[in-house]
Amino acid sequence: MLYEIYHNNHWPMLSIKGALLLCLIGIGFASCKKNTSEVDTLQSKLASGMVSYVEEGNVLALNGSNYSFTPHYIGVPVLLNKAAKTNDTVTSVVDPSLVSQYNQIYQEKNPSIPLGAFLVSHNGAFAVEKGSAQAKDSIYVLLDDGSQLKDSTTYLVPVTLAAKKGSQLKYSVFFFKVFVTKGDLKAKMYDVSTIDGTQANRLGSGAIDVTYDVVPESVNLRTTLTTLFPAHDVSVKATLLTQDELNDAITNEFFPGIPMPDNTAALSKDLVYVPAKSLLSGDYLTLHFPNKANLQTFQWYVMGVKIVTYTASEYGVPPVANDSCRAYIRFFLSN
């Protein structure tokens, strides 16, 4: 969710911010300098009703590469005090040096931002037509390289603006606060097809578990990502659990029965794709049972499927580290 943060122009007489500003003003007069300090200059810009906006940035790691996204932002209008006398362009850049000045004025502890971590939207250029008091495009910041940023941290991103042909800007500084999260992109099982009223359950270990009283022609399994990945379609691959893995699962999950014999089941489709900006795979892993006739009645059988890393593509998503990447399919054949 996005929030607008408006800095109050009227401070209480005894507030810390008010006291600090009075001190800054006093220092300015006492110094008898003709030019105001950098902090005083910044404060004079803020005094006109400066607004800051909260955005969200994500940094996702996939196979050794970091991808930076800005999933949530708000476009802020670039306004003039009066209509432009001629076609003009407002240019804007991120100015990391203003972070310390902002902190001094507002008694905050915003961390410094590395150069190049954030960019201004529309390449920092905003066209204003003659007779208009507002640019065609709105301004916001984009997370461009979050590799040096910290997880779950809010960064103050100052943006300065200037008009090339002298149009008078309503605001010459914007402050954006970007909450950055970092993590690894992983894949897990989402659901499995059911028949005749059977239901899939999520075990305490995280694995999906489904039980059938007949062996269907096929079973479809859908995968999901741990978070959205806007950069590119990604691939998720799966394989059958081995006999040793099935024996461990029977012990750990207290399943009745025995592992389904090898060659009874096969993955006729073991690779699926998740479209960019989607969580769920667009197609299904498909499990067939070519030798189901060899199974005995009145016997519990356990088999399973797990996600593995698809190494043939840089966009192959590895599985989560827990059993949420698994699905157990169990059978009790009564006839």
Coordinates of C-alpha atoms in Angstrom, one line a residue:
M1 CA 0.0 0.0 0.0
L2 CA 1.2 3.5 -0.9
Y3 CA 1.2 6.4 1.5
E4 CA 1.8 10.1 1.0
I5 CA 3.8 11.7 3.8
Y6 CA 3.3 15.5 4.1
H7 CA 5.8 17.4 6.2
N8 CA 4.0 19.9 8.4
N9 CA 5.0 23.5 7.8
H10 CA 3.9 24.6 11.3
W11 CA 6.0 23.1 14.0
P12 CA 5.0 23.2 17.7
M13 CA 7.0 25.8 19.6
L14 CA 8.9 23.3 21.7
S15 CA 9.2 20.5 19.1
I16 CA 12.6 19.0 18.3
K17 CA 12.3 19.8 14.7
G18 CA 11.2 23.4 15.4
A19 CA 14.1 23.9 17.8
L20 CA 16.5 22.5 15.3
L21 CA 15.2 24.9 12.6
L22 CA 15.5 27.8 15.0
C23 CA 19.0 26.8 15.7
L24 CA 19.8 26.6 12.0
I25 CA 18.3 30.0 11.4
G26 CA 20.2 31.4 14.4
I27 CA 23.4 30.0 13.1
G28 CA 22.7 31.5 9.7
F29 CA 22.3 35.0 11.1
A30 CA 25.2 34.7 13.5
S31 CA 27.5 33.7 10.7
C32 CA 26.7 36.9 8.9
K33 CA 27.3 35.1 5.6
K34 CA 25.6 36.4 2.5
N35 CA 24.7 32.9 1.3
T36 CA 22.6 30.5 3.3
S37 CA 24.0 27.1 4.3
E38 CA 23.1 24.0 2.3
V39 CA 20.7 22.9 5.0
D40 CA 19.0 26.3 5.0
T41 CA 18.7 26.2 1.3
L42 CA 17.1 22.8 1.4
Q43 CA 14.7 23.9 4.2
S44 CA 13.6 26.9 2.2
K45 CA 12.5 24.5 -0.5
L46 CA 10.8 22.2 2.0
A47 CA 8.9 25.2 3.5
S48 CA 6.8 25.5 0.4
G49 CA 4.9 22.4 1.3
M50 CA 7.3 19.6 0.2
V51 CA 5.7 16.1 -0.1
S52 CA 7.4 12.7 0.1
Y53 CA 6.0 9.4 -1.1
V54 CA 6.4 5.8 -0.1
E55 CA 7.2 3.1 -2.6
E56 CA 8.2 -0.5 -2.5
G57 CA 11.3 -2.1 -4.1
N58 CA 12.2 -5.8 -4.4
V59 CA 15.6 -7.4 -5.1
L60 CA 15.4 -11.1 -6.1
A61 CA 18.3 -13.4 -6.5
L62 CA 18.1 -16.2 -9.1
N63 CA 21.0 -18.4 -10.0
G64 CA 23.6 -15.9 -8.9
S65 CA 22.0 -12.8 -10.5
N66 CA 20.2 -10.0 -8.8
Y67 CA 17.1 -8.5 -10.3
S68 CA 15.6 -5.2 -9.1
F69 CA 12.0 -4.3 -9.3
T70 CA 9.7 -1.5 -8.2
P71 CA 6.3 -3.2 -7.9
H72 CA 4.5 -0.4 -6.1
Y73 CA 4.9 3.3 -6.7
I74 CA 2.8 6.4 -7.1
G75 CA 3.2 8.9 -9.9
V76 CA 3.5 12.5 -8.6
P77 CA 2.6 15.4 -11.0
V78 CA 5.3 17.8 -11.9
L79 CA 3.7 21.2 -11.5
L80 CA 4.6 24.8 -12.3
N81 CA 3.5 27.8 -10.4
K82 CA 2.0 29.2 -13.6
A83 CA 1.5 28.2 -17.2
A84 CA 4.7 27.8 -19.2
K85 CA 5.4 30.6 -21.7
T86 CA 7.0 28.2 -24.1
N87 CA 7.5 24.5 -24.5
D88 CA 9.8 23.4 -21.7
T89 CA 11.5 20.3 -20.3
V90 CA 11.9 19.7 -16.6
T91 CA 14.9 17.6 -15.8
S92 CA 15.4 15.6 -12.6
V93 CA 18.1 13.5 -11.0
V94 CA 18.6 11.5 -7.8
D95 CA 20.8 13.5 -5.4
P96 CA 22.2 11.2 -2.7
S97 CA 23.9 14.2 -1.0
L98 CA 20.6 15.5 0.3
V99 CA 20.0 12.5 2.5
S100 CA 22.2 13.8 5.3
Q101 CA 20.7 17.3 5.1
Y102 CA 17.2 15.8 5.3
N103 CA 18.3 13.8 8.3
Q104 CA 19.6 16.9 10.0
I105 CA 16.4 18.8 9.5
Y106 CA 14.0 16.1 10.4
Q107 CA 16.1 14.2 13.0
E108 CA 15.9 11.0 11.1
K109 CA 18.5 8.3 10.4
N110 CA 17.9 7.4 6.8
P111 CA 20.8 5.4 5.4
S112 CA 22.9 6.7 2.6
I113 CA 22.1 5.4 -0.9
P114 CA 24.7 4.1 -3.3
L115 CA 25.1 6.0 -6.6
G116 CA 23.1 4.3 -9.3
A117 CA 20.8 2.4 -6.9
F118 CA 17.7 4.4 -8.0
L119 CA 16.7 6.2 -11.2
V120 CA 14.0 8.8 -11.9
S121 CA 11.1 7.7 -14.1
H122 CA 11.0 8.6 -17.8
N123 CA 14.8 9.0 -17.9
G124 CA 14.4 12.1 -15.7
A125 CA 12.9 14.3 -18.5
F126 CA 9.3 15.7 -18.3
A127 CA 7.9 17.7 -21.1
V128 CA 5.7 20.7 -20.4
E129 CA 3.7 22.2 -23.3
K130 CA 3.3 26.0 -23.8
G131 CA 0.3 27.2 -21.8
S132 CA 0.3 24.2 -19.4
A133 CA 1.2 24.2 -15.8
Q134 CA 1.8 20.5 -15.5
A135 CA 4.2 18.0 -17.2
K136 CA 2.7 15.3 -19.4
D137 CA 4.2 12.5 -17.3
S138 CA 4.3 12.0 -13.6
I139 CA 7.5 11.5 -11.6
Y140 CA 8.5 8.5 -9.4
V141 CA 11.7 6.6 -8.7
L142 CA 12.7 3.1 -9.8
L143 CA 15.0 0.7 -8.1
D144 CA 17.7 0.0 -10.6
D145 CA 20.5 -1.8 -8.8
G146 CA 19.6 -3.0 -5.3
S147 CA 22.6 -5.3 -4.9
Q148 CA 24.2 -3.1 -2.3
L149 CA 21.1 -2.3 -0.4
K150 CA 20.0 -4.0 2.8
D151 CA 16.9 -6.2 3.2
S152 CA 13.8 -4.8 4.9
T153 CA 15.2 -1.3 4.9
T154 CA 13.6 2.1 4.0
Y155 CA 15.7 4.3 1.9
L156 CA 15.2 8.1 1.4
V157 CA 15.6 9.0 -2.3
P158 CA 15.9 12.7 -2.9
V159 CA 15.1 14.0 -6.5
T160 CA 15.9 17.5 -7.6
L161 CA 14.2 19.2 -10.5
A162 CA 15.0 22.1 -12.8
A163 CA 13.4 23.6 -15.9
K164 CA 15.6 24.0 -18.9
K165 CA 13.9 27.2 -20.2
G166 CA 13.2 28.9 -16.9
S167 CA 9.6 27.8 -16.0
Q168 CA 9.0 28.3 -12.3
L169 CA 8.5 24.9 -10.6
K170 CA 6.1 24.5 -7.8
Y171 CA 8.4 22.0 -6.2
S172 CA 12.1 21.7 -7.0
V173 CA 12.8 18.8 -4.6
F174 CA 10.9 15.5 -4.1
F175 CA 11.6 12.9 -1.5
F176 CA 10.6 9.3 -2.1
K177 CA 10.9 6.7 0.7
V178 CA 11.4 3.2 -0.8
F179 CA 11.0 0.1 1.4
V180 CA 13.4 -2.5 0.0
T181 CA 13.1 -6.2 0.5
K182 CA 15.5 -8.8 -0.7
G183 CA 15.2 -12.6 -1.2
D184 CA 15.7 -15.6 -3.4
L185 CA 13.3 -16.7 -6.0
K186 CA 12.1 -20.3 -5.3
A187 CA 9.4 -22.7 -6.5
K188 CA 7.1 -25.0 -4.6
M189 CA 4.1 -27.3 -5.2
Y190 CA 0.7 -25.5 -5.4
D191 CA -1.9 -28.1 -6.0
V192 CA -2.7 -31.5 -7.4
S193 CA -5.7 -32.8 -9.4
T194 CA -8.3 -34.8 -7.6
I195 CA -11.1 -37.2 -8.6
D196 CA -14.3 -38.5 -7.1
G197 CA -14.3 -36.1 -4.1
T198 CA -10.7 -36.7 -3.0
Q199 CA -9.0 -33.7 -1.5
A200 CA -5.4 -32.6 -1.5
N201 CA -4.0 -31.6 1.9
R202 CA -0.9 -29.7 3.0
L203 CA 1.1 -31.7 5.6
G204 CA 2.9 -30.2 8.5
S205 CA 6.1 -30.6 6.6
G206 CA 4.8 -28.4 3.9
A207 CA 4.3 -31.2 1.3
I208 CA 1.0 -31.8 -0.5
D209 CA -0.6 -35.1 0.1
V210 CA -3.5 -36.7 -1.8
T211 CA -5.0 -40.2 -1.6
Y212 CA -6.8 -42.1 -4.3
D213 CA -8.8 -45.4 -4.2
V214 CA -8.2 -46.0 -7.9
V215 CA -5.2 -45.3 -10.1
P216 CA -6.3 -42.5 -12.5
E217 CA -5.1 -42.2 -16.1
S218 CA -3.1 -39.1 -15.1
V219 CA -2.4 -36.7 -12.3
N220 CA -1.7 -33.0 -12.9
L221 CA 0.4 -30.9 -10.5
R222 CA 0.7 -27.2 -10.5
T223 CA 3.6 -25.2 -9.2
T224 CA 4.0 -21.7 -7.8
L225 CA 6.7 -19.2 -7.1
T226 CA 7.5 -17.7 -3.7
T227 CA 7.0 -14.2 -5.2
L228 CA 6.3 -12.5 -8.5
F229 CA 9.2 -12.2 -11.0
P230 CA 8.4 -9.5 -13.5
A231 CA 11.7 -9.8 -15.5
H232 CA 11.1 -12.9 -17.5
D233 CA 9.2 -16.2 -17.9
V234 CA 10.8 -18.8 -15.7
S235 CA 11.0 -22.6 -15.8
V236 CA 10.2 -25.2 -13.1
K237 CA 11.3 -28.8 -13.4
A238 CA 10.3 -31.9 -11.4
T239 CA 11.3 -35.5 -11.0
L240 CA 9.9 -38.6 -9.2
L241 CA 11.1 -39.4 -5.7
T242 CA 13.5 -42.3 -5.4
Q243 CA 12.8 -45.5 -3.5
D244 CA 15.0 -44.2 -0.6
E245 CA 13.2 -40.9 -0.5
L246 CA 9.8 -42.7 -0.4
N247 CA 11.0 -44.9 2.4
D248 CA 12.1 -41.8 4.4
A249 CA 8.8 -40.1 3.7
I250 CA 6.8 -43.2 4.9
T251 CA 8.8 -43.1 8.1
N252 CA 8.7 -39.3 8.7
E253 CA 5.1 -38.8 7.7
F254 CA 3.8 -42.0 9.3
F255 CA 2.3 -43.2 6.0
P256 CA 1.0 -46.8 5.8
G257 CA 2.1 -48.9 3.0
I258 CA 5.1 -49.4 0.7
P259 CA 6.8 -47.3 -2.0
M260 CA 5.2 -47.7 -5.4
P261 CA 7.5 -49.9 -7.5
D262 CA 9.8 -48.3 -10.0
N263 CA 8.5 -48.0 -13.6
T264 CA 4.9 -48.0 -12.4
A265 CA 4.6 -44.2 -12.8
A266 CA 6.3 -41.7 -15.1
L267 CA 6.3 -37.9 -15.6
S268 CA 5.2 -37.4 -19.2
K269 CA 5.6 -33.7 -18.6
D270 CA 8.3 -32.7 -16.2
L271 CA 8.9 -29.0 -17.1
V272 CA 6.5 -26.1 -16.8
Y273 CA 6.7 -22.4 -17.3
V274 CA 5.6 -19.5 -15.1
P275 CA 4.8 -16.4 -17.1
A276 CA 6.4 -13.1 -16.0
K277 CA 4.4 -11.3 -13.4
S278 CA 2.6 -14.4 -12.4
L279 CA 2.8 -16.7 -9.4
L280 CA 1.3 -19.9 -10.8
S281 CA 2.6 -22.0 -13.6
G282 CA 0.8 -21.7 -16.9
D283 CA 0.8 -25.4 -17.5
Y284 CA 0.9 -28.6 -15.4
L285 CA 3.3 -31.3 -14.5
T286 CA 1.7 -34.5 -15.7
L287 CA 2.0 -37.9 -14.1
H288 CA 1.0 -41.2 -15.9
F289 CA 0.9 -44.8 -14.7
P290 CA 1.8 -47.0 -17.6
N291 CA 2.2 -50.1 -15.5
K292 CA -0.6 -49.7 -13.0
A293 CA -1.9 -53.2 -13.8
N294 CA 1.0 -54.6 -11.8
L295 CA -0.3 -53.1 -8.5
Q296 CA -2.0 -55.3 -6.0
T297 CA -5.3 -54.7 -4.4
F298 CA -5.8 -54.1 -0.6
Q299 CA -2.3 -52.5 -0.5
W300 CA -1.2 -49.0 0.3
Y301 CA 1.3 -47.5 -2.2
V302 CA 3.2 -44.3 -1.8
M303 CA 4.9 -42.3 -4.6
G304 CA 5.9 -38.7 -5.0
V305 CA 7.1 -35.8 -7.1
K306 CA 9.6 -33.1 -6.2
I307 CA 10.8 -29.9 -7.8
V308 CA 14.4 -29.8 -8.8
T309 CA 16.6 -27.0 -10.3
Y310 CA 16.3 -26.7 -14.1
T311 CA 19.9 -26.1 -15.1
A312 CA 19.4 -25.7 -18.9
S313 CA 18.2 -22.1 -18.5
E314 CA 19.4 -19.1 -16.4
Y315 CA 15.7 -18.7 -15.6
G316 CA 15.3 -22.2 -14.1
V317 CA 13.9 -21.7 -10.6
P318 CA 15.3 -23.9 -7.8
P319 CA 13.0 -25.5 -5.2
V320 CA 12.3 -24.1 -1.7
A321 CA 14.5 -25.7 1.0
N322 CA 11.6 -27.5 2.7
D323 CA 9.1 -30.2 1.7
S324 CA 6.8 -27.6 0.2
C325 CA 8.5 -28.6 -3.1
R326 CA 7.1 -32.1 -2.8
A327 CA 3.8 -33.8 -3.5
Y328 CA 3.0 -37.3 -2.2
I329 CA 0.4 -39.3 -4.1
R330 CA -0.9 -42.4 -2.2
F331 CA -3.1 -45.2 -3.3
F332 CA -5.2 -47.8 -1.6
L333 CA -6.7 -50.1 -4.2
S334 CA -9.8 -51.9 -2.8
N335 CA -10.7 -53.7 -6.0

